[in-house]
mmCIF file of C-alpha atoms in Angstrom:
data_model
loop_
_atom_site.group_PDB
_atom_site.id
_atom_site.type_symbol
_atom_site.label_atom_id
_atom_site.label_comp_id
_atom_site.label_asym_id
_atom_site.label_seq_id
_atom_site.Cartn_x
_atom_site.Cartn_y
_atom_site.Cartn_z
ATOM 1 C CA MET A 639 0.000 0.000 0.000
ATOM 2 C CA ASN A 640 1.375 3.409 -0.839
ATOM 3 C CA ILE A 641 0.668 6.641 1.006
ATOM 4 C CA GLU A 642 -2.014 7.764 -1.487
ATOM 5 C CA GLU A 643 -3.907 4.476 -1.094
ATOM 6 C CA PHE A 644 -3.580 4.855 2.688
ATOM 7 C CA ARG A 645 -4.953 8.404 2.501
ATOM 8 C CA ASP A 646 -7.848 7.392 0.233
ATOM 9 C CA TYR A 647 -8.822 4.524 2.516
ATOM 10 C CA CYS A 648 -8.753 6.684 5.643
ATOM 11 C CA LEU A 649 -10.858 9.362 3.959
ATOM 12 C CA SER A 650 -13.413 6.777 2.810
ATOM 13 C CA LYS A 651 -14.477 6.201 6.424
ATOM 14 C CA LYS A 652 -17.375 8.092 8.047
ATOM 15 C CA TYR A 653 -16.673 11.554 9.504
ATOM 16 C CA VAL A 654 -12.945 11.477 8.763
ATOM 17 C CA THR A 655 -11.018 14.679 8.241
ATOM 18 C CA GLU A 656 -7.362 15.251 7.464
ATOM 19 C CA CYS A 657 -5.144 18.031 8.761
ATOM 20 C CA PHE A 658 -1.579 19.089 9.507
ATOM 21 C CA PRO A 659 -1.738 20.182 13.176
ATOM 22 C CA PHE A 660 1.934 19.551 14.023
ATOM 23 C CA ASP A 661 3.878 20.655 10.955
ATOM 24 C CA GLN A 662 3.626 20.664 7.176
ATOM 25 C CA THR A 663 4.791 17.072 6.720
ATOM 26 C CA THR A 664 2.794 15.143 9.344
ATOM 27 C CA LEU A 665 -0.607 14.223 7.947
ATOM 28 C CA VAL A 666 -3.202 13.438 10.626
ATOM 29 C CA PHE A 667 -6.548 11.689 10.187
ATOM 30 C CA LYS A 668 -9.310 12.234 12.720
ATOM 31 C CA VAL A 669 -12.785 10.882 13.250
ATOM 32 C CA ALA A 670 -14.963 13.519 14.895
ATOM 33 C CA ASP A 671 -11.830 15.448 15.993
ATOM 34 C CA LYS A 672 -10.145 12.392 17.555
ATOM 35 C CA MET A 673 -6.903 11.205 15.970
ATOM 36 C CA PHE A 674 -6.752 7.612 14.701
ATOM 37 C CA ALA A 675 -3.925 7.722 12.139
ATOM 38 C CA LEU A 676 -0.971 9.867 11.167
ATOM 39 C CA SER A 677 1.958 9.719 8.801
ATOM 40 C CA GLY A 678 5.173 11.613 8.214
ATOM 41 C CA LEU A 679 4.973 12.297 4.495
ATOM 42 C CA GLU A 680 8.744 12.516 4.080
ATOM 43 C CA GLN A 681 9.403 8.974 5.325
ATOM 44 C CA HIS A 682 10.521 6.384 2.795
ATOM 45 C CA PRO A 683 9.342 3.698 2.888
ATOM 46 C CA SER A 684 6.038 5.147 4.089
ATOM 47 C CA LYS A 685 5.176 4.560 7.736
ATOM 48 C CA VAL A 686 1.999 5.356 9.628
ATOM 49 C CA ASN A 687 1.036 5.457 13.271
ATOM 50 C CA LEU A 688 -2.180 3.639 14.160
ATOM 51 C CA LYS A 689 -3.966 3.293 17.465
ATOM 52 C CA CYS A 690 -4.134 -0.297 18.717
ATOM 53 C CA ASP A 691 -5.453 -2.325 21.625
ATOM 54 C CA PRO A 692 -2.484 -2.785 24.032
ATOM 55 C CA GLU A 693 -2.573 -6.596 23.990
ATOM 56 C CA LYS A 694 -2.937 -6.732 20.230
ATOM 57 C CA SER A 695 -0.057 -4.235 19.894
ATOM 58 C CA ILE A 696 2.324 -6.638 21.587
ATOM 59 C CA GLU A 697 1.188 -9.567 19.446
ATOM 60 C CA LEU A 698 1.597 -7.593 16.216
ATOM 61 C CA ARG A 699 5.071 -6.355 17.158
ATOM 62 C CA GLU A 700 6.179 -9.906 17.957
ATOM 63 C CA GLN A 701 4.736 -11.274 14.724
ATOM 64 C CA TYR A 702 5.786 -8.578 12.205
ATOM 65 C CA SER A 703 9.148 -6.827 11.968
ATOM 66 C CA THR A 704 7.454 -3.956 10.099
ATOM 67 C CA ILE A 705 5.239 -3.127 13.097
ATOM 68 C CA ILE A 706 7.006 -1.407 15.983
ATOM 69 C CA GLU A 707 6.160 0.761 18.995
ATOM 70 C CA GLY A 708 4.503 4.025 18.021
ATOM 71 C CA PHE A 709 7.113 6.640 17.147
ATOM 72 C CA HIS A 710 6.576 9.789 19.262
ATOM 73 C CA MET A 711 3.345 8.273 20.604
ATOM 74 C CA SER A 712 2.178 6.264 23.603
ATOM 75 C CA LYS A 713 4.041 2.968 23.173
ATOM 76 C CA LYS A 714 1.145 1.178 24.849
ATOM 77 C CA HIS A 715 -1.619 2.400 22.528
ATOM 78 C CA TRP A 716 0.092 3.162 19.206
ATOM 79 C CA ASN A 717 2.053 1.198 16.610
ATOM 80 C CA THR A 718 4.182 2.453 13.752
ATOM 81 C CA VAL A 719 3.478 0.360 10.665
ATOM 82 C CA THR A 720 5.594 0.300 7.502
ATOM 83 C CA ILE A 721 2.911 0.255 4.816
ATOM 84 C CA GLU A 722 5.235 0.009 1.814
ATOM 85 C CA GLY A 723 6.685 -3.433 2.086
ATOM 86 C CA ASP A 724 5.694 -6.967 3.013
ATOM 87 C CA LEU A 725 2.303 -6.357 4.633
ATOM 88 C CA LYS A 726 -0.714 -7.078 2.456
ATOM 89 C CA THR A 727 -3.083 -4.203 1.676
ATOM 90 C CA ASP A 728 -6.078 -5.996 3.215
ATOM 91 C CA PHE A 729 -4.162 -6.500 6.454
ATOM 92 C CA ILE A 730 -3.184 -2.809 6.584
ATOM 93 C CA LYS A 731 -6.835 -1.913 6.032
ATOM 94 C CA GLU A 732 -7.752 -4.145 8.989
ATOM 95 C CA LEU A 733 -5.239 -2.255 11.142
ATOM 96 C CA ILE A 734 -6.704 1.085 9.995
ATOM 97 C CA ASP A 735 -10.230 -0.182 10.754
ATOM 98 C CA HIS A 736 -9.108 -1.350 14.205
ATOM 99 C CA SER A 737 -7.645 2.088 14.978
ATOM 100 C CA TYR A 738 -10.744 3.897 13.695
ATOM 101 C CA ASN A 739 -13.079 1.592 15.640
ATOM 102 C CA LEU A 740 -11.112 2.064 18.876
ATOM 103 C CA VAL A 741 -11.542 5.823 18.607
ATOM 104 C CA VAL A 742 -15.270 5.530 17.847
ATOM 105 C CA LYS A 743 -15.695 3.089 20.742
ATOM 106 C CA GLY A 744 -14.002 5.620 23.044
ATOM 107 C CA MET A 745 -16.595 8.289 22.258
ATOM 108 C CA THR A 746 -19.539 8.861 24.553
ATOM 109 C CA LYS A 747 -22.755 7.055 23.670
ATOM 110 C CA LYS A 748 -24.263 10.460 22.934
ATOM 111 C CA GLN A 749 -21.513 11.251 20.401
ATOM 112 C CA GLN A 750 -21.821 7.802 18.834
ATOM 113 C CA LYS A 751 -25.560 8.275 18.500
ATOM 114 C CA GLU A 752 -25.271 11.814 17.081
ATOM 115 C CA LEU A 753 -22.832 10.574 14.452
ATOM 116 C CA GLY A 754 -24.988 7.576 13.560
ATOM 117 C CA PHE A 755 -22.660 4.858 14.840
ATOM 118 C CA ILE A 756 -25.405 3.535 17.123
ATOM 119 C CA GLU A 757 -29.176 3.941 17.117
#
């Protein structure tokens, strides 16, 4: 997966916005103003930071050399994933979905309802 495919997939999800809150090279994706993915656009190969369940984070890091502790992020809740390389696109999409869903799950029930995630 290249960075454009990553960007397109993130933006295809409900209520996602993109911004550059830190600098002009760190692209951040948010769902309802909560960050779920970011990438340094000058990194080659492309790497992204994705939120992850702490137990799953450990498993992924042990299983894949291209998934490491989140760079400049909480090492417990974030992974840095090399998206240009050995990982299959569908698997990267699953990791993006997991990150997105964790953020949505962390919202209040009222927010989830207002945004149409629950009825």
